[in-house]
């Protein structure tokens, strides 16, 4: 934490000194023994809750207000409720609250999203699990502590209550998530009371948890302090997952000045904590060997409208050529010649291999060679033969046994791939995750086997000076809050690149017989996982807030006549200055050598990442799978290797066949096969889809708000109006024009000093409104006029809105996109008793969210000009004959309409929609001054995004009762139906036009990568995939949000015996029922447009969810009544799901993606209070 004490303390002390005179003047006519006004209007204490029922909140207007006087949808979870159910954090609590979903191994949904081509890698959800929640099926709610925005996960050790405010609420935050706010109120120091508590908890998986809480009154009526500590070691059913955390919290309450009608109070709290662990995996890894065992679904074209390629279709399926367990036995061929779905493996990167389980160092597995890895592709020209200069008698030629005239071409290493998920002929289908526990027991083991590591460090400081006058009818609060939150994430296989060629955590089969160095592969047929460029990421977030809150109350109800009808009123004003600084840094394992020129061999410099990235492969079957009859016969073990690290060195085979150029100082590679030492270095890199090496940003928000709450007609009508303005500015990392510091050092490594904040804010979206409003009305049944009822009856109506300042975003034509915004309408009624022992609230809602990111950002301009520049490089730098690019074309190359590089460039330019060309202004650039253009440059579209809208409609019933002092009950019944609409219309239009024009012009007949010499992919394989992610998101229009369950019910009850034979004993339980969820839909082909769309009238449902908990407690005084001992045994999921829970179902009804069921967990807690 930065030095944060002096600035706020000087600020507070200056105010205190000025207030001293005013307080003394007010006290001159006061009583000799003035009363202390302990009930602060700026806080809510734990004493204001009874059982599971809370009566007041700050979530309506930021001033303490009775819950019954607010129309917003607000639920309060008391400390007693959390203790009964055994909840300690968001992951174990939120599944009990209305219309709320949370991930994790005790959650009620996975929160998993398609991270690309049907893969559900939960990198972010496992790094920051506290944000893996969703309200009303919309979005993750903002997290706050004391209603200050936070990243810090809450824990029960220092929490008094948790408040869930569903939907937008501009009086809380005019900016933020339309999902709502989840606030934890931290414990407060209590005056004139000394007490403490020590708790110890164990569970059946070996976890233990100790917590300490102590409150001390230092000066009577004046000063109290409170400290709390937590030490926890959490173990899980999935071994070896764990999480350890230590946290320390302290707070004080100081009544500085007081009189009979005024009070000056200072409140301070701080927290410091650390969490470290290896998280669970609730979604198993994807298998990519399914098409190796089985051909593609025979009738898949009826769902997608596209006939699959022959090599994945069975011979009985219209001339397919698929072969059972096909191997790549062609030493010089590519994957197009293999009769199953495959992909290149290490490709142009360094690959290292762990052949043995438990290996501490890599080894390819060839006896006597001590060879750790090899260059993944030997790439010669099509005309090269074994007799070519530089090839004869090399290990390649010798081991392959090639004749002198044998063509060499491209030598590639391959692995199996799934035909589902990244192909246009399987659009809408997902590759399967592991589902058979005989293959791998993913309930009890994490496939990554503890290699994944995450660490969180955080601290927080809050100081508030409160002043009230006139018996609490006028007051203000000056508050300062600062928080720091940092995560370090190292997910070796799940945190690397994930592209169409690299599938993080996929389980695949090495089906190549020959290695790229010409030797036989000793591991052919073995299952394995691999990752390209394993990346470590550090993220830091610093938040600072100054806030002034003021209020005034006046009561006219005591007046006679008209004024008396005007009732009482409270006006609240807010001034808030907020700053958030973020910093992101990514480092990766790259390759370097002092023994040869790796720049030349890999045609890539260190800092650019790319081909200098390392590929890591670990085998996870003991032997070859060749000969097994089905996927169910496969047996896997977890990844079991020692993680490679900076400074490691290993032997590697490579060939340098680069033409003369900048990478090798103008001297061409010798084209010989070599073995040399390669070093692993950790370097800042340019992550794909992320900032170069590091990113930095700052968001500032200046907010002003006013709220007027009025109580008319003897409190029978309660009206609230709020207005708020938020002025935001966003700053990003500087550009090259704003600094003289170079991005890269001379060796190509990233220069960390380049990561600096730009002094210029990002442009604001023109026309974007920055004001939001809130209205609500409560109407109570007038018994005086209409007669008495046996209960209290009131109706409510409310509207509110907010927006989320995500910064400038551009559509595919460079136009501005408005900020995401939300609005909600709530209405219903509540029935309660006079003594508040019973209350039941009925609420209907409609919440709309506009312009949220759709999750796709296909950049057509980047694709088009990137391809042009690749082809220009092939033409000029590599001097590859143009007709070579048609090697894979099935027709006659000589008769193709495109016969030269110039015609190819013109065809690409013509395929681009004119309005896009007008936006990006393409131009030819001569980079070396030789008078010949070398590349196309164009104006980049900043922050390219596509958007969608959401609509949530539903119902919420909440019942809370305390029938007796011994019995407490809570139940909620909630409904939600959240649908998508208006997804990426412009991006889809432009991309589809480009793809259709390109294919019509014949561009799909050419190589996707023109510098690959033999058997690469055709452009027509990659072009349609550009539409895939957009079409996949657009297909969700009209669908409910993923994993949404329309109805859910929660019931919780506890009874404690106060007398008799069972005195001291207590019994309780909870049930959670959730409706069936639509996990997929049958697909149709639109007869008019040809588009593949889901038939929302034909969904595939799961069976719904049900779970039940039970607990038993016993308490009694010990040590002569000085200590109260309470023992509690909780069994969470005493009854519940025991099998796989579907997450995604394919259009043919086959379950593709699952999550594991929540484990049965038994907690034994002992608490000693004194």
PDB file of N, CA and C in Angstrom, residues 1078-1154:
ATOM      1  N   UNK A1078     -31.805 -24.902 -20.223  1.00  0.00           N
ATOM      2  CA  UNK A1078     -31.595 -25.207 -21.637  1.00  0.00           C
ATOM      3  C   UNK A1078     -30.104 -25.142 -21.919  1.00  0.00           C
ATOM      4  N   UNK A1079     -29.521 -26.272 -22.252  1.00  0.00           N
ATOM      5  CA  UNK A1079     -28.074 -26.332 -22.486  1.00  0.00           C
ATOM      6  C   UNK A1079     -27.720 -26.346 -23.966  1.00  0.00           C
ATOM      7  N   UNK A1080     -28.710 -26.328 -24.822  1.00  0.00           N
ATOM      8  CA  UNK A1080     -28.469 -26.302 -26.255  1.00  0.00           C
ATOM      9  C   UNK A1080     -29.782 -26.347 -27.010  1.00  0.00           C
ATOM     10  N   UNK A1081     -29.687 -26.216 -28.322  1.00  0.00           N
ATOM     11  CA  UNK A1081     -30.872 -26.181 -29.169  1.00  0.00           C
ATOM     12  C   UNK A1081     -30.617 -26.965 -30.447  1.00  0.00           C
ATOM     13  N   UNK A1082     -31.691 -27.495 -30.996  1.00  0.00           N
ATOM     14  CA  UNK A1082     -31.621 -28.027 -32.356  1.00  0.00           C
ATOM     15  C   UNK A1082     -31.341 -26.866 -33.305  1.00  0.00           C
ATOM     16  N   UNK A1083     -30.514 -27.105 -34.323  1.00  0.00           N
ATOM     17  CA  UNK A1083     -30.190 -26.056 -35.283  1.00  0.00           C
ATOM     18  C   UNK A1083     -30.999 -26.210 -36.561  1.00  0.00           C
ATOM     19  N   UNK A1084     -31.337 -25.050 -37.144  1.00  0.00           N
ATOM     20  CA  UNK A1084     -32.038 -25.005 -38.417  1.00  0.00           C
ATOM     21  C   UNK A1084     -31.230 -24.185 -39.398  1.00  0.00           C
ATOM     22  N   UNK A1085     -31.480 -24.394 -40.665  1.00  0.00           N
ATOM     23  CA  UNK A1085     -30.876 -23.579 -41.713  1.00  0.00           C
ATOM     24  C   UNK A1085     -31.971 -22.694 -42.288  1.00  0.00           C
ATOM     25  N   UNK A1086     -31.826 -21.397 -42.100  1.00  0.00           N
ATOM     26  CA  UNK A1086     -32.835 -20.453 -42.567  1.00  0.00           C
ATOM     27  C   UNK A1086     -32.983 -20.553 -44.076  1.00  0.00           C
ATOM     28  N   UNK A1087     -34.208 -20.794 -44.523  1.00  0.00           N
ATOM     29  CA  UNK A1087     -34.437 -21.013 -45.956  1.00  0.00           C
ATOM     30  C   UNK A1087     -34.210 -19.762 -46.789  1.00  0.00           C
ATOM     31  N   UNK A1088     -34.336 -18.585 -46.169  1.00  0.00           N
ATOM     32  CA  UNK A1088     -34.163 -17.342 -46.916  1.00  0.00           C
ATOM     33  C   UNK A1088     -32.719 -16.875 -46.957  1.00  0.00           C
ATOM     34  N   UNK A1089     -32.050 -16.905 -45.824  1.00  0.00           N
ATOM     35  CA  UNK A1089     -30.689 -16.370 -45.744  1.00  0.00           C
ATOM     36  C   UNK A1089     -29.613 -17.439 -45.791  1.00  0.00           C
ATOM     37  N   UNK A1090     -29.980 -18.684 -45.533  1.00  0.00           N
ATOM     38  CA  UNK A1090     -28.985 -19.746 -45.465  1.00  0.00           C
ATOM     39  C   UNK A1090     -28.217 -19.777 -44.167  1.00  0.00           C
ATOM     40  N   UNK A1091     -28.563 -18.885 -43.257  1.00  0.00           N
ATOM     41  CA  UNK A1091     -27.858 -18.821 -41.974  1.00  0.00           C
ATOM     42  C   UNK A1091     -28.280 -19.976 -41.078  1.00  0.00           C
ATOM     43  N   UNK A1092     -27.331 -20.437 -40.284  1.00  0.00           N
ATOM     44  CA  UNK A1092     -27.618 -21.480 -39.300  1.00  0.00           C
ATOM     45  C   UNK A1092     -28.104 -20.803 -38.025  1.00  0.00           C
ATOM     46  N   UNK A1093     -29.286 -21.183 -37.564  1.00  0.00           N
ATOM     47  CA  UNK A1093     -29.874 -20.542 -36.391  1.00  0.00           C
ATOM     48  C   UNK A1093     -30.397 -21.609 -35.441  1.00  0.00           C
ATOM     49  N   UNK A1094     -30.418 -21.323 -34.143  1.00  0.00           N
ATOM     50  CA  UNK A1094     -30.989 -22.283 -33.196  1.00  0.00           C
ATOM     51  C   UNK A1094     -32.512 -22.219 -33.245  1.00  0.00           C
ATOM     52  N   UNK A1095     -33.123 -23.354 -33.101  1.00  0.00           N
ATOM     53  CA  UNK A1095     -34.578 -23.413 -32.994  1.00  0.00           C
ATOM     54  C   UNK A1095     -34.922 -23.285 -31.514  1.00  0.00           C
ATOM     55  N   UNK A1096     -35.253 -22.062 -31.100  1.00  0.00           N
ATOM     56  CA  UNK A1096     -35.456 -21.810 -29.672  1.00  0.00           C
ATOM     57  C   UNK A1096     -36.696 -22.511 -29.137  1.00  0.00           C
ATOM     58  N   UNK A1097     -37.486 -23.085 -30.020  1.00  0.00           N
ATOM     59  CA  UNK A1097     -38.648 -23.860 -29.589  1.00  0.00           C
ATOM     60  C   UNK A1097     -38.310 -25.332 -29.372  1.00  0.00           C
ATOM     61  N   UNK A1098     -37.066 -25.704 -29.639  1.00  0.00           N
ATOM     62  CA  UNK A1098     -36.646 -27.103 -29.470  1.00  0.00           C
ATOM     63  C   UNK A1098     -35.346 -27.157 -28.675  1.00  0.00           C
ATOM     64  N   UNK A1099     -35.424 -26.797 -27.414  1.00  0.00           N
ATOM     65  CA  UNK A1099     -34.207 -26.824 -26.581  1.00  0.00           C
ATOM     66  C   UNK A1099     -33.924 -28.220 -26.032  1.00  0.00           C
ATOM     67  N   UNK A1100     -32.690 -28.398 -25.589  1.00  0.00           N
ATOM     68  CA  UNK A1100     -32.304 -29.577 -24.821  1.00  0.00           C
ATOM     69  C   UNK A1100     -32.139 -29.133 -23.370  1.00  0.00           C
ATOM     70  N   UNK A1101     -32.861 -29.793 -22.468  1.00  0.00           N
ATOM     71  CA  UNK A1101     -32.825 -29.434 -21.056  1.00  0.00           C
ATOM     72  C   UNK A1101     -32.037 -30.464 -20.261  1.00  0.00           C
ATOM     73  N   UNK A1102     -31.420 -29.979 -19.176  1.00  0.00           N
ATOM     74  CA  UNK A1102     -30.884 -30.925 -18.203  1.00  0.00           C
ATOM     75  C   UNK A1102     -32.001 -31.298 -17.223  1.00  0.00           C
ATOM     76  N   UNK A1103     -31.659 -31.961 -16.151  1.00  0.00           N
ATOM     77  CA  UNK A1103     -32.674 -32.453 -15.221  1.00  0.00           C
ATOM     78  C   UNK A1103     -32.941 -31.518 -14.052  1.00  0.00           C
ATOM     79  N   UNK A1104     -32.361 -30.313 -14.071  1.00  0.00           N
ATOM     80  CA  UNK A1104     -32.514 -29.441 -12.921  1.00  0.00           C
ATOM     81  C   UNK A1104     -31.556 -29.837 -11.812  1.00  0.00           C
ATOM     82  N   UNK A1105     -31.542 -29.034 -10.765  1.00  0.00           N
ATOM     83  CA  UNK A1105     -30.616 -29.267  -9.655  1.00  0.00           C
ATOM     84  C   UNK A1105     -31.379 -29.288  -8.336  1.00  0.00           C
ATOM     85  N   UNK A1106     -30.942 -30.140  -7.429  1.00  0.00           N
ATOM     86  CA  UNK A1106     -31.501 -30.156  -6.079  1.00  0.00           C
ATOM     87  C   UNK A1106     -30.384 -30.520  -5.116  1.00  0.00           C
ATOM     88  N   UNK A1107     -30.328 -29.801  -4.014  1.00  0.00           N
ATOM     89  CA  UNK A1107     -29.359 -30.128  -2.971  1.00  0.00           C
ATOM     90  C   UNK A1107     -29.940 -29.755  -1.625  1.00  0.00           C
ATOM     91  N   UNK A1108     -29.503 -30.452  -0.622  1.00  0.00           N
ATOM     92  CA  UNK A1108     -29.975 -30.210   0.733  1.00  0.00           C
ATOM     93  C   UNK A1108     -28.842 -30.252   1.728  1.00  0.00           C
ATOM     94  N   UNK A1109     -28.871 -29.343   2.684  1.00  0.00           N
ATOM     95  CA  UNK A1109     -27.860 -29.251   3.733  1.00  0.00           C
ATOM     96  C   UNK A1109     -28.511 -29.530   5.084  1.00  0.00           C
ATOM     97  N   UNK A1110     -27.701 -29.886   6.041  1.00  0.00           N
ATOM     98  CA  UNK A1110     -28.184 -30.067   7.410  1.00  0.00           C
ATOM     99  C   UNK A1110     -27.089 -29.657   8.376  1.00  0.00           C
ATOM    100  N   UNK A1111     -27.507 -29.199   9.546  1.00  0.00           N
ATOM    101  CA  UNK A1111     -26.529 -28.862  10.576  1.00  0.00           C
ATOM    102  C   UNK A1111     -27.125 -29.084  11.956  1.00  0.00           C
ATOM    103  N   UNK A1112     -26.241 -29.308  12.874  1.00  0.00           N
ATOM    104  CA  UNK A1112     -26.613 -29.500  14.262  1.00  0.00           C
ATOM    105  C   UNK A1112     -25.647 -28.698  15.116  1.00  0.00           C
ATOM    106  N   UNK A1113     -26.171 -28.039  16.141  1.00  0.00           N
ATOM    107  CA  UNK A1113     -25.330 -27.198  16.995  1.00  0.00           C
ATOM    108  C   UNK A1113     -25.534 -27.577  18.461  1.00  0.00           C
ATOM    109  N   UNK A1114     -24.543 -27.300  19.239  1.00  0.00           N
ATOM    110  CA  UNK A1114     -24.650 -27.440  20.689  1.00  0.00           C
ATOM    111  C   UNK A1114     -23.829 -26.325  21.312  1.00  0.00           C
ATOM    112  N   UNK A1115     -24.425 -25.668  22.320  1.00  0.00           N
ATOM    113  CA  UNK A1115     -23.699 -24.604  22.993  1.00  0.00           C
ATOM    114  C   UNK A1115     -23.996 -24.623  24.492  1.00  0.00           C
ATOM    115  N   UNK A1116     -23.001 -24.198  25.250  1.00  0.00           N
ATOM    116  CA  UNK A1116     -23.132 -24.137  26.707  1.00  0.00           C
ATOM    117  C   UNK A1116     -22.015 -23.271  27.256  1.00  0.00           C
ATOM    118  N   UNK A1117     -22.258 -22.676  28.422  1.00  0.00           N
ATOM    119  CA  UNK A1117     -21.183 -21.911  29.066  1.00  0.00           C
ATOM    120  C   UNK A1117     -20.163 -22.850  29.691  1.00  0.00           C
ATOM    121  N   UNK A1118     -18.898 -22.449  29.630  1.00  0.00           N
ATOM    122  CA  UNK A1118     -17.825 -23.207  30.265  1.00  0.00           C
ATOM    123  C   UNK A1118     -16.946 -22.231  31.047  1.00  0.00           C
ATOM    124  N   UNK A1119     -16.020 -22.773  31.800  1.00  0.00           N
ATOM    125  CA  UNK A1119     -15.092 -21.968  32.614  1.00  0.00           C
ATOM    126  C   UNK A1119     -15.865 -21.000  33.501  1.00  0.00           C
ATOM    127  N   UNK A1120     -16.791 -21.590  34.274  1.00  0.00           N
ATOM    128  CA  UNK A1120     -17.592 -20.817  35.226  1.00  0.00           C
ATOM    129  C   UNK A1120     -18.382 -19.708  34.550  1.00  0.00           C
ATOM    130  N   UNK A1121     -18.836 -19.994  33.337  1.00  0.00           N
ATOM    131  CA  UNK A1121     -19.681 -19.021  32.651  1.00  0.00           C
ATOM    132  C   UNK A1121     -18.934 -17.895  31.987  1.00  0.00           C
ATOM    133  N   UNK A1122     -17.622 -17.931  32.025  1.00  0.00           N
ATOM    134  CA  UNK A1122     -16.849 -16.858  31.403  1.00  0.00           C
ATOM    135  C   UNK A1122     -16.751 -17.004  29.886  1.00  0.00           C
ATOM    136  N   UNK A1123     -16.929 -18.211  29.426  1.00  0.00           N
ATOM    137  CA  UNK A1123     -16.803 -18.489  27.985  1.00  0.00           C
ATOM    138  C   UNK A1123     -18.018 -19.288  27.545  1.00  0.00           C
ATOM    139  N   UNK A1124     -18.545 -18.922  26.368  1.00  0.00           N
ATOM    140  CA  UNK A1124     -19.625 -19.705  25.769  1.00  0.00           C
ATOM    141  C   UNK A1124     -19.048 -20.539  24.629  1.00  0.00           C
ATOM    142  N   UNK A1125     -19.225 -21.838  24.773  1.00  0.00           N
ATOM    143  CA  UNK A1125     -18.707 -22.763  23.756  1.00  0.00           C
ATOM    144  C   UNK A1125     -19.844 -23.173  22.824  1.00  0.00           C
ATOM    145  N   UNK A1126     -19.603 -23.074  21.533  1.00  0.00           N
ATOM    146  CA  UNK A1126     -20.595 -23.480  20.538  1.00  0.00           C
ATOM    147  C   UNK A1126     -19.920 -24.421  19.551  1.00  0.00           C
ATOM    148  N   UNK A1127     -20.468 -25.603  19.403  1.00  0.00           N
ATOM    149  CA  UNK A1127     -19.985 -26.569  18.415  1.00  0.00           C
ATOM    150  C   UNK A1127     -21.050 -26.720  17.328  1.00  0.00           C
ATOM    151  N   UNK A1128     -20.609 -26.808  16.098  1.00  0.00           N
ATOM    152  CA  UNK A1128     -21.556 -26.904  14.986  1.00  0.00           C
ATOM    153  C   UNK A1128     -21.018 -27.875  13.944  1.00  0.00           C
ATOM    154  N   UNK A1129     -21.873 -28.798  13.534  1.00  0.00           N
ATOM    155  CA  UNK A1129     -21.541 -29.750  12.484  1.00  0.00           C
ATOM    156  C   UNK A1129     -22.442 -29.467  11.290  1.00  0.00           C
ATOM    157  N   UNK A1130     -21.841 -29.079  10.173  1.00  0.00           N
ATOM    158  CA  UNK A1130     -22.574 -28.807   8.931  1.00  0.00           C
ATOM    159  C   UNK A1130     -22.254 -29.883   7.906  1.00  0.00           C
ATOM    160  N   UNK A1131     -23.263 -30.347   7.199  1.00  0.00           N
ATOM    161  CA  UNK A1131     -23.067 -31.220   6.049  1.00  0.00           C
ATOM    162  C   UNK A1131     -23.678 -30.498   4.852  1.00  0.00           C
ATOM    163  N   UNK A1132     -22.834 -29.940   4.031  1.00  0.00           N
ATOM    164  CA  UNK A1132     -23.312 -29.262   2.825  1.00  0.00           C
ATOM    165  C   UNK A1132     -23.442 -30.296   1.715  1.00  0.00           C
ATOM    166  N   UNK A1133     -24.548 -30.209   0.992  1.00  0.00           N
ATOM    167  CA  UNK A1133     -24.863 -31.194  -0.049  1.00  0.00           C
ATOM    168  C   UNK A1133     -25.004 -32.591   0.550  1.00  0.00           C
ATOM    169  N   UNK A1134     -25.703 -32.671   1.686  1.00  0.00           N
ATOM    170  CA  UNK A1134     -26.031 -33.973   2.262  1.00  0.00           C
ATOM    171  C   UNK A1134     -26.773 -34.810   1.236  1.00  0.00           C
ATOM    172  N   UNK A1135     -27.673 -34.168   0.514  1.00  0.00           N
ATOM    173  CA  UNK A1135     -28.275 -34.770  -0.670  1.00  0.00           C
ATOM    174  C   UNK A1135     -28.008 -33.804  -1.816  1.00  0.00           C
ATOM    175  N   UNK A1136     -27.842 -34.337  -3.002  1.00  0.00           N
ATOM    176  CA  UNK A1136     -27.551 -33.461  -4.123  1.00  0.00           C
ATOM    177  C   UNK A1136     -27.147 -34.240  -5.355  1.00  0.00           C
ATOM    178  N   UNK A1137     -26.681 -33.485  -6.350  1.00  0.00           N
ATOM    179  CA  UNK A1137     -26.301 -34.098  -7.618  1.00  0.00           C
ATOM    180  C   UNK A1137     -25.037 -34.937  -7.422  1.00  0.00           C
ATOM    181  N   UNK A1138     -25.015 -36.080  -8.081  1.00  0.00           N
ATOM    182  CA  UNK A1138     -23.848 -36.956  -7.971  1.00  0.00           C
ATOM    183  C   UNK A1138     -23.208 -37.257  -9.317  1.00  0.00           C
ATOM    184  N   UNK A1139     -23.843 -36.807 -10.410  1.00  0.00           N
ATOM    185  CA  UNK A1139     -23.306 -37.076 -11.734  1.00  0.00           C
ATOM    186  C   UNK A1139     -22.949 -35.814 -12.474  1.00  0.00           C
ATOM    187  N   UNK A1140     -22.444 -35.973 -13.686  1.00  0.00           N
ATOM    188  CA  UNK A1140     -22.047 -34.827 -14.502  1.00  0.00           C
ATOM    189  C   UNK A1140     -23.232 -33.887 -14.711  1.00  0.00           C
ATOM    190  N   UNK A1141     -22.961 -32.590 -14.658  1.00  0.00           N
ATOM    191  CA  UNK A1141     -23.993 -31.581 -14.887  1.00  0.00           C
ATOM    192  C   UNK A1141     -23.743 -30.959 -16.259  1.00  0.00           C
ATOM    193  N   UNK A1142     -24.687 -31.101 -17.197  1.00  0.00           N
ATOM    194  CA  UNK A1142     -24.468 -30.552 -18.546  1.00  0.00           C
ATOM    195  C   UNK A1142     -24.338 -29.037 -18.531  1.00  0.00           C
ATOM    196  N   UNK A1143     -23.408 -28.539 -19.330  1.00  0.00           N
ATOM    197  CA  UNK A1143     -23.232 -27.106 -19.541  1.00  0.00           C
ATOM    198  C   UNK A1143     -23.593 -26.722 -20.976  1.00  0.00           C
ATOM    199  N   UNK A1144     -23.165 -27.532 -21.949  1.00  0.00           N
ATOM    200  CA  UNK A1144     -23.497 -27.299 -23.348  1.00  0.00           C
ATOM    201  C   UNK A1144     -23.881 -28.630 -23.998  1.00  0.00           C
ATOM    202  N   UNK A1145     -24.950 -28.580 -24.792  1.00  0.00           N
ATOM    203  CA  UNK A1145     -25.401 -29.745 -25.545  1.00  0.00           C
ATOM    204  C   UNK A1145     -25.364 -29.410 -27.030  1.00  0.00           C
ATOM    205  N   UNK A1146     -24.834 -30.324 -27.828  1.00  0.00           N
ATOM    206  CA  UNK A1146     -24.728 -30.100 -29.261  1.00  0.00           C
ATOM    207  C   UNK A1146     -26.091 -30.201 -29.944  1.00  0.00           C
ATOM    208  N   UNK A1147     -26.206 -29.668 -31.150  1.00  0.00           N
ATOM    209  CA  UNK A1147     -27.507 -29.658 -31.838  1.00  0.00           C
ATOM    210  C   UNK A1147     -28.115 -31.031 -32.079  1.00  0.00           C
ATOM    211  N   UNK A1148     -27.322 -32.101 -32.019  1.00  0.00           N
ATOM    212  CA  UNK A1148     -27.877 -33.445 -32.196  1.00  0.00           C
ATOM    213  C   UNK A1148     -28.310 -34.062 -30.876  1.00  0.00           C
ATOM    214  N   UNK A1149     -28.208 -33.311 -29.769  1.00  0.00           N
ATOM    215  CA  UNK A1149     -28.630 -33.796 -28.463  1.00  0.00           C
ATOM    216  C   UNK A1149     -27.544 -34.426 -27.635  1.00  0.00           C
ATOM    217  N   UNK A1150     -26.313 -34.465 -28.135  1.00  0.00           N
ATOM    218  CA  UNK A1150     -25.192 -35.037 -27.389  1.00  0.00           C
ATOM    219  C   UNK A1150     -24.617 -34.002 -26.433  1.00  0.00           C
ATOM    220  N   UNK A1151     -24.492 -34.367 -25.172  1.00  0.00           N
ATOM    221  CA  UNK A1151     -23.890 -33.464 -24.191  1.00  0.00           C
ATOM    222  C   UNK A1151     -22.410 -33.323 -24.501  1.00  0.00           C
ATOM    223  N   UNK A1152     -21.958 -32.081 -24.648  1.00  0.00           N
ATOM    224  CA  UNK A1152     -20.563 -31.837 -25.027  1.00  0.00           C
ATOM    225  C   UNK A1152     -19.719 -31.351 -23.854  1.00  0.00           C
ATOM    226  N   UNK A1153     -20.233 -30.400 -23.099  1.00  0.00           N
ATOM    227  CA  UNK A1153     -19.458 -29.782 -22.025  1.00  0.00           C
ATOM    228  C   UNK A1153     -20.200 -30.011 -20.710  1.00  0.00           C
ATOM    229  N   UNK A1154     -19.463 -30.416 -19.705  1.00  0.00           N
ATOM    230  CA  UNK A1154     -20.077 -30.660 -18.392  1.00  0.00           C
ATOM    231  C   UNK A1154     -19.277 -29.948 -17.303  1.00  0.00           C
TER     232      UNK A1154
END
